[in-house]
Coordinates of C-alpha atoms and ligand atoms in Angstrom, one line a residue:
X58 CA 102.3 68.7 100.1
X59 CA 99.4 70.6 98.7
X60 CA 100.3 74.3 98.3
X61 CA 96.8 75.3 99.0
X62 CA 97.1 74.3 102.6
X63 CA 100.7 75.5 103.2
X64 CA 101.6 78.6 105.2
X65 CA 104.7 80.2 104.0
X66 CA 104.9 77.9 101.0
X67 CA 107.9 75.8 100.5
X68 CA 110.4 78.5 99.4
X69 CA 113.3 77.2 97.5
X70 CA 116.2 79.7 97.7
X71 CA 118.0 79.6 94.4
X72 CA 121.4 81.1 93.6
X73 CA 121.3 84.9 93.0
X74 CA 119.6 85.7 89.7
X75 CA 119.2 88.8 87.6
X76 CA 116.2 91.1 88.2
X77 CA 114.4 90.1 85.1
X78 CA 114.7 86.4 86.1
X79 CA 113.6 87.0 89.7
X80 CA 110.6 89.0 88.4
X81 CA 109.3 85.9 86.5
X82 CA 110.4 83.1 88.9
X83 CA 110.6 84.4 92.5
X84 CA 107.8 83.2 94.6
X85 CA 107.1 80.4 92.1
X86 CA 110.2 78.2 92.5
X87 CA 108.3 75.3 94.1
X88 CA 105.6 75.1 91.4
X89 CA 107.1 72.8 88.8
X90 CA 107.9 70.2 91.4
X91 CA 104.3 70.2 92.4
X92 CA 103.1 69.8 88.9
X93 CA 101.7 73.3 88.7
X94 CA 102.3 76.2 86.4
X95 CA 100.2 79.1 87.6
X96 CA 100.3 79.8 91.4
X97 CA 97.3 78.5 93.3
X98 CA 95.0 81.0 94.9
X99 CA 94.2 80.0 98.5
X100 CA 91.0 81.8 99.6
X101 CA 90.8 80.0 103.0
X102 CA 89.9 82.3 105.9
X103 CA 90.7 79.5 108.4
X104 CA 92.9 76.3 108.5
X105 CA 91.6 73.2 110.1
X106 CA 93.9 71.5 112.7
X107 CA 93.3 68.5 115.0
X108 CA 96.3 69.6 117.1
X109 CA 95.3 72.5 119.2
X110 CA 98.4 72.1 121.5
X111 CA 100.4 72.6 118.3
X112 CA 98.4 75.7 117.4
X113 CA 98.9 77.2 120.8
X114 CA 102.7 76.8 120.4
X115 CA 102.6 78.3 116.9
X116 CA 100.5 81.3 118.1
X117 CA 103.0 81.8 121.1
X118 CA 105.9 81.8 118.6
X119 CA 104.2 84.4 116.4
X120 CA 103.5 86.6 119.5
X121 CA 107.3 86.4 120.3
X122 CA 108.9 87.3 117.0
X123 CA 106.2 87.6 114.3
X124 CA 107.9 85.0 112.2
X125 CA 105.7 83.5 109.5
X126 CA 104.2 80.3 111.1
X127 CA 105.6 77.1 109.7
X128 CA 102.8 75.1 108.0
X129 CA 99.3 76.4 107.6
X130 CA 98.6 79.9 108.8
X131 CA 95.9 79.1 111.5
X132 CA 93.7 82.0 110.4
X133 CA 93.7 84.2 107.3
X134 CA 94.7 87.4 109.2
X135 CA 97.9 85.7 110.3
X136 CA 99.1 84.9 106.8
X137 CA 98.1 83.5 103.4
X138 CA 100.2 81.3 101.1
X139 CA 99.3 83.2 97.9
X140 CA 100.2 86.5 99.5
X141 CA 103.4 85.0 100.8
X142 CA 104.4 84.2 97.3
X143 CA 104.1 87.9 96.4
X144 CA 106.0 88.9 99.5
X145 CA 108.9 86.5 98.7
X146 CA 109.1 87.8 95.2
X147 CA 109.1 91.5 96.2
X148 CA 111.8 90.9 98.9
X149 CA 113.9 89.2 96.2
X150 CA 113.5 92.1 93.8
X151 CA 114.3 94.7 96.5
X152 CA 117.2 92.7 97.9
X153 CA 115.8 92.4 101.4
X154 CA 115.3 89.4 103.8
X155 CA 111.5 89.8 103.9
X156 CA 108.5 91.8 102.8
X157 CA 105.1 92.2 104.4
X158 CA 102.0 93.0 102.3
X159 CA 99.1 95.1 103.3
X160 CA 95.7 96.1 102.0
X161 CA 97.0 99.4 100.6
X162 CA 100.1 101.6 100.6
X163 CA 98.6 103.7 103.4
X164 CA 97.9 100.5 105.5
X165 CA 101.6 99.7 105.0
X166 CA 102.8 103.1 106.2
X167 CA 100.3 103.0 109.1
X168 CA 101.8 99.6 110.2
X169 CA 105.3 101.0 110.1
X170 CA 104.3 104.1 112.2
X171 CA 102.5 101.9 114.7
X172 CA 105.4 99.4 114.9
X173 CA 107.8 102.2 115.7
X174 CA 105.6 104.1 118.2
X175 CA 104.8 100.8 120.0
X176 CA 108.5 100.9 121.0
X177 CA 108.0 104.4 122.5
X178 CA 109.7 106.1 119.5
X179 CA 106.9 108.3 118.3
X180 CA 108.9 111.0 116.6
X181 CA 109.3 111.0 112.8
X182 CA 111.7 113.1 110.7
X183 CA 110.5 113.5 107.1
X184 CA 111.4 115.3 103.9
X185 CA 108.8 117.0 101.6
X186 CA 107.4 116.4 99.2
X187 CA 105.7 113.1 100.1
X188 CA 102.6 111.6 98.6
X189 CA 99.7 113.8 99.8
X190 CA 98.1 111.3 102.1
X191 CA 101.5 110.3 103.7
X192 CA 102.1 114.0 104.4
X193 CA 98.6 114.2 105.9
X194 CA 99.0 111.1 108.1
X195 CA 102.2 112.5 109.5
X196 CA 101.1 116.2 109.8
X197 CA 97.8 115.4 111.4
X198 CA 99.5 112.9 113.8
X199 CA 96.5 110.6 113.3
X200 CA 98.4 107.6 114.8
X201 CA 99.9 109.6 117.7
X202 CA 103.2 110.3 115.9
X203 CA 104.8 113.7 115.8
X204 CA 106.6 114.9 112.7
X205 CA 109.5 117.3 112.1
X206 CA 109.8 118.3 108.4
X207 CA 113.2 119.1 107.2
X208 CA 115.4 119.2 104.1
X209 CA 117.9 116.4 103.5
X210 CA 120.8 118.4 104.9
X211 CA 118.8 118.9 108.2
X212 CA 118.0 115.3 108.9
X213 CA 120.8 114.8 111.5
X214 CA 119.9 118.0 113.4
X215 CA 116.2 117.0 113.5
X216 CA 116.9 113.6 115.2
X217 CA 115.7 113.3 118.8
X218 CA 116.1 110.6 121.4
X219 CA 112.5 109.5 120.6
X220 CA 112.9 109.5 116.8
X221 CA 111.8 106.2 115.5
X222 CA 111.8 106.8 111.8
X223 CA 113.1 109.0 109.0
X224 CA 110.9 109.0 105.9
X225 CA 111.6 110.1 102.4
X226 CA 110.4 109.6 98.8
X227 CA 112.8 109.6 95.9
X228 CA 111.9 110.4 93.2
X229 CA 109.2 112.2 95.1
X230 CA 105.5 112.3 94.4
X231 CA 104.6 114.6 92.5
X232 CA 107.7 116.8 91.8
X233 CA 110.1 113.9 91.0
X234 CA 112.7 115.5 93.3
X235 CA 115.5 113.1 93.9
X236 CA 117.6 112.6 97.0
X237 CA 121.0 111.2 97.6
X238 CA 119.7 108.1 99.5
X239 CA 123.2 107.0 100.7
X240 CA 123.8 110.4 102.2
X241 CA 120.4 110.5 103.9
X242 CA 120.9 107.0 105.2
X243 CA 124.2 108.1 106.6
X244 CA 122.6 111.1 108.2
X245 CA 120.1 108.9 110.0
X246 CA 122.7 107.2 112.1
X247 CA 121.0 104.3 113.9
X248 CA 117.4 105.5 113.2
X249 CA 115.8 103.4 110.5
X250 CA 115.3 105.1 107.1
X251 CA 112.1 104.4 105.2
X252 CA 112.2 105.1 101.5
X253 CA 109.0 105.1 99.5
X254 CA 110.2 103.5 96.3
X255 CA 106.8 103.5 94.6
X256 CA 107.9 105.8 91.7
X257 CA 111.3 104.1 90.9
X258 CA 110.4 100.5 91.6
X259 CA 113.2 98.0 92.2
X260 CA 113.9 98.1 88.4
X261 CA 115.4 101.5 88.6
X262 CA 116.5 101.8 92.3
X263 CA 117.0 99.4 95.2
X264 CA 117.1 101.7 98.3
X265 CA 118.1 98.8 100.7
X266 CA 121.4 98.7 98.9
X267 CA 121.9 102.4 99.7
X268 CA 121.2 102.0 103.4
X269 CA 117.4 102.2 103.7
X270 CA 116.1 99.8 106.3
X271 CA 112.5 99.9 105.1
X272 CA 111.4 100.1 101.5
X273 CA 107.7 101.0 101.0
X274 CA 105.5 100.6 98.0
X275 CA 102.1 101.5 97.1
X276 CA 101.8 98.2 95.2
X277 CA 98.6 99.7 93.7
X278 CA 100.9 101.5 91.2
X279 CA 103.7 99.8 89.2
X280 CA 103.9 96.5 91.1
X281 CA 100.2 95.7 90.2
X282 CA 100.6 97.7 87.1
X283 CA 97.1 97.3 85.6
X284 CA 95.0 99.7 87.7
X285 CA 93.0 96.8 89.3
X286 CA 94.7 96.1 92.6
X287 CA 94.9 98.2 95.8
X288 CA 97.8 97.1 97.9
X289 CA 100.9 98.1 99.9
X290 CA 104.1 96.3 100.9
X291 CA 107.1 96.9 103.0
X292 CA 110.4 95.3 102.2
X293 CA 112.8 95.1 105.2
X294 CA 114.9 92.8 107.4
X295 CA 113.3 89.9 109.1
X296 CA 113.4 91.6 112.6
X297 CA 111.2 94.5 111.4
X298 CA 109.1 92.2 109.2
X299 CA 108.1 90.3 112.4
X300 CA 106.9 93.5 114.1
X301 CA 105.0 94.5 111.0
X302 CA 103.3 91.0 110.8
X303 CA 102.3 91.4 114.4
X304 CA 100.8 94.8 113.7
X305 CA 99.0 93.5 110.7
X306 CA 97.6 90.6 112.7
X307 CA 96.4 93.0 115.4
X308 CA 95.0 95.7 113.2
X309 CA 93.8 93.7 110.3
X310 CA 95.0 95.6 107.3
X311 CA 95.6 92.3 105.4
X312 CA 95.9 91.9 101.6
X313 CA 93.3 89.7 99.9
X314 CA 94.7 86.5 98.3
X315 CA 93.3 87.4 94.9
X316 CA 95.2 90.7 95.1
X317 CA 98.3 88.7 96.1
X318 CA 97.9 86.6 93.0
X319 CA 97.4 89.7 90.7
X320 CA 100.5 91.4 92.2
X321 CA 102.7 88.3 91.7
X322 CA 101.5 88.3 88.1
X323 CA 102.2 92.0 87.8
X324 CA 105.7 91.5 89.0
X325 CA 106.6 89.2 86.2
X326 CA 106.2 92.0 83.6
X327 CA 107.5 94.8 85.9
X328 CA 110.9 95.2 84.3
X329 CA 109.5 95.1 80.8
X330 CA 106.7 97.6 81.6
X331 CA 109.0 100.0 83.4
X332 CA 111.6 100.0 80.7
X333 CA 109.1 100.4 77.8
X334 CA 107.1 103.2 79.6
X335 CA 110.4 104.9 80.6
X336 CA 111.5 105.1 77.0
X337 CA 108.3 106.7 76.0
X338 CA 108.5 109.1 78.9
X339 CA 112.0 110.2 78.0
X340 CA 110.7 111.0 74.5
X341 CA 107.7 112.9 75.8
X342 CA 110.1 114.8 78.1
X343 CA 112.1 115.9 75.0
X344 CA 109.0 117.1 73.2
X345 CA 107.5 118.8 76.3
X346 CA 110.8 120.6 77.0
X347 CA 110.9 122.0 73.5
X348 CA 107.3 123.2 73.6
X349 CA 106.6 126.9 74.2
X350 CA 103.3 126.1 75.9
X351 CA 105.2 124.2 78.7
X352 CA 107.2 126.3 81.1
X353 CA 109.0 123.6 83.0
X354 CA 109.5 119.8 82.9
X355 CA 110.6 117.7 85.8
X356 CA 112.2 114.3 85.1
X357 CA 114.5 112.4 87.4
X358 CA 118.1 111.5 86.5
X359 CA 117.4 107.8 87.1
X360 CA 114.6 108.0 84.5
X361 CA 111.2 106.3 84.9
X362 CA 107.8 106.6 83.5
X363 CA 106.6 109.6 85.6
X364 CA 106.8 113.2 84.3
X365 CA 105.8 116.4 86.0
X366 CA 105.4 119.6 84.0
X367 CA 104.2 123.1 84.4
X368 CA 102.0 124.8 81.7
X369 CA 101.8 128.4 80.6
X370 CA 98.0 128.1 80.3
X371 CA 95.3 126.7 82.6
X372 CA 96.2 123.2 83.8
X373 CA 92.4 122.5 84.4
X374 CA 91.8 123.2 80.7
X375 CA 94.4 120.6 79.7
X376 CA 92.9 118.0 82.0
X377 CA 89.4 118.7 80.4
X378 CA 90.8 118.2 76.9
X379 CA 92.7 114.9 77.0
X380 CA 91.1 112.0 75.1
X381 CA 93.5 109.1 74.9
X382 CA 95.2 109.9 78.2
X383 CA 92.9 109.2 81.1
X384 CA 92.4 112.1 83.5
X385 CA 92.7 110.3 86.8
X386 CA 94.7 110.1 90.0
X387 CA 97.0 107.1 90.7
X388 CA 99.8 106.0 88.4
X389 CA 101.9 103.1 87.2
X390 CA 99.2 101.5 85.0
X391 CA 99.6 100.2 81.5
X392 CA 97.6 103.2 80.3
X393 CA 98.6 106.8 80.6
X394 CA 97.1 108.9 83.4
X395 CA 97.3 112.6 84.1
X396 CA 96.2 114.6 87.1
X397 CA 96.6 118.0 88.8
X398 CA 98.3 117.4 92.1
X399 CA 97.2 120.7 93.7
X400 CA 93.5 119.6 93.1
X401 CA 93.7 115.9 93.8
X402 CA 96.7 113.8 95.0
X403 CA 98.1 116.7 97.2
X404 CA 94.9 118.6 97.9
X405 CA 94.9 117.4 101.5
X406 CA 98.2 119.1 102.2
X407 CA 98.0 122.7 103.5
X408 CA 98.3 125.0 100.4
X409 CA 101.4 126.9 101.8
X410 CA 103.1 123.6 102.7
X411 CA 102.3 122.2 99.3
X412 CA 103.6 125.2 97.4
X413 CA 106.7 125.3 99.7
X414 CA 107.4 121.7 98.6
X415 CA 107.4 122.7 95.0
X416 CA 103.9 121.5 94.2
X417 CA 102.7 124.6 92.3
X418 CA 99.2 125.3 90.9
X419 CA 100.4 125.0 87.3
X420 CA 102.0 121.5 87.9
X421 CA 100.6 118.5 86.2
X422 CA 101.7 114.9 86.8
X423 CA 101.8 112.4 84.0
X424 CA 102.1 108.6 84.4
X425 CA 103.2 107.3 81.0
X426 CA 101.8 104.0 80.0
X427 CA 102.5 101.6 77.2
X428 CA 100.6 103.3 74.3
X429 CA 102.5 104.4 71.1
X430 CA 104.5 107.5 72.0
X431 CA 103.3 109.4 68.9
X432 CA 99.6 108.8 69.8
X433 CA 100.4 110.0 73.3
X434 CA 102.1 113.1 72.0
X435 CA 99.2 113.8 69.5
X436 CA 96.8 113.8 72.5
X437 CA 99.0 116.0 74.7
X438 CA 99.6 118.3 71.8
X439 CA 95.9 119.0 71.2
X440 CA 95.2 119.1 75.0
X441 CA 97.9 121.8 75.5
X442 CA 95.7 124.0 73.4
X443 CA 96.4 126.8 70.9
X444 CA 100.1 126.7 70.3
X445 CA 100.8 130.5 70.8
X446 CA 104.1 130.6 69.0
X447 CA 102.9 128.4 66.2
X448 CA 99.8 130.6 65.8
X449 CA 102.0 133.6 65.3
X450 CA 104.0 131.6 62.8
X451 CA 100.7 130.6 61.1
X452 CA 99.5 134.2 61.0
X453 CA 102.8 135.2 59.5
X454 CA 102.6 132.5 57.0
X455 CA 99.1 133.6 56.1
X456 CA 100.3 137.2 55.6
X457 CA 103.1 135.9 53.5
X458 CA 100.7 133.9 51.4
X459 CA 98.5 137.0 51.1
X460 CA 101.6 139.0 50.0
X461 CA 102.5 136.3 47.5
X462 CA 99.0 136.3 46.2
X463 CA 98.9 140.1 46.0
X464 CA 102.2 140.2 44.2
X465 CA 101.3 137.5 41.7
X466 CA 97.6 137.8 40.7
X467 CA 98.0 135.0 38.2
X468 CA 99.0 132.4 40.9
Ligands
PLP527 C1 99.6 106.1 96.0 C2 100.8 106.3 96.9 C3 100.8 105.9 98.2 C4 99.5 105.4 98.9 O1 99.3 104.1 98.4 P1 97.7 103.5 98.4 O2 98.0 102.2 97.8 O3 96.9 104.4 97.5 O4 97.3 103.5 99.8 C5 102.0 106.1 99.0 N1 103.1 106.6 98.4 C6 103.1 106.9 97.1 C7 104.4 107.5 96.5 C8 102.0 106.8 96.3 O5 102.1 107.3 95.0

């Protein structure tokens, strides 16, 4: 069969394999048998069929449980074989039955909220901090949901009969605060827990193994990994995946097939990228923590390539001075990015709520890329500005030199 006209492509389920192997092979297991090496990109918006009775039955089946149609997808909004490859691979990496891809991380979160409120469960319990726009979507109730913000210990008490979702991020954007996911999952009882795993990626943490029923990614970040794809994905069990596909079909937040291709390609280097960038991040954390111009460094126990730090001086000045590091929002790219959350990623969150969640005005968020760590440090070092302590030392050294010269006119 030609892959370009298949729906959920012919997925061969191999024996369990290590993460690094899945990253390279998941979603591609049928290729060699088809005489292909790179996955085909299927750009079709529609799929011809001479059997309209058959199409009616397939659409009825989708309306019932949202299962991926067997065979061609009927229409591009219902599914796409290239995107399906990425979904299969991500589900494999997160250890879930299924995954459903969307046009962006926010489209993915919107679909989850709509799927839950469609069952009458419009109340959400959430723990701050969350990514700024996620916070905004919940706080503003844009999709008709109502949120109760709490701390991890307060989750059980915050649950109501109409609670459809508990939502957390760990490590959280931008403070890198970590939660005991197992404990939070336990506190949720029968209410599904959604963990935004964008920062950790399945390389460092697999929330489904700790009790999360939904694992969300802004695939724009590490999964794509090169700053050139906007995408979102939810990994979950097949029952919830069916609901999410139905929402996606009805609301249209689909992922473009080319983006699906780029994400699948991104996944193949995900473990290598995350480990290499994490090693540099750990080294930068050591240097930042020892620097008198830095007042605080936040770095999660599970590691990773994200760092948050607070500066003694003006964070805006630092942003204006970086040269190798790119001053930009977003994260998870091969190149290093820095941004000021209070001005950009979390600007949309009310200032008091933002500060209450630990996102202070001196906080900077650094997404460490794959550059040489000494080059990165050299840039950060000059961007941090006049090293106050070193300047004192330099002045002392100058005075000492002066004294030495005064004492020894010959030298
Ligand atoms: C960026 C981000 C999002 C939103 O994803 P988009 O792809 O930008 O829509 C959600 N959660 C986290 C943790 C993020 O960093």
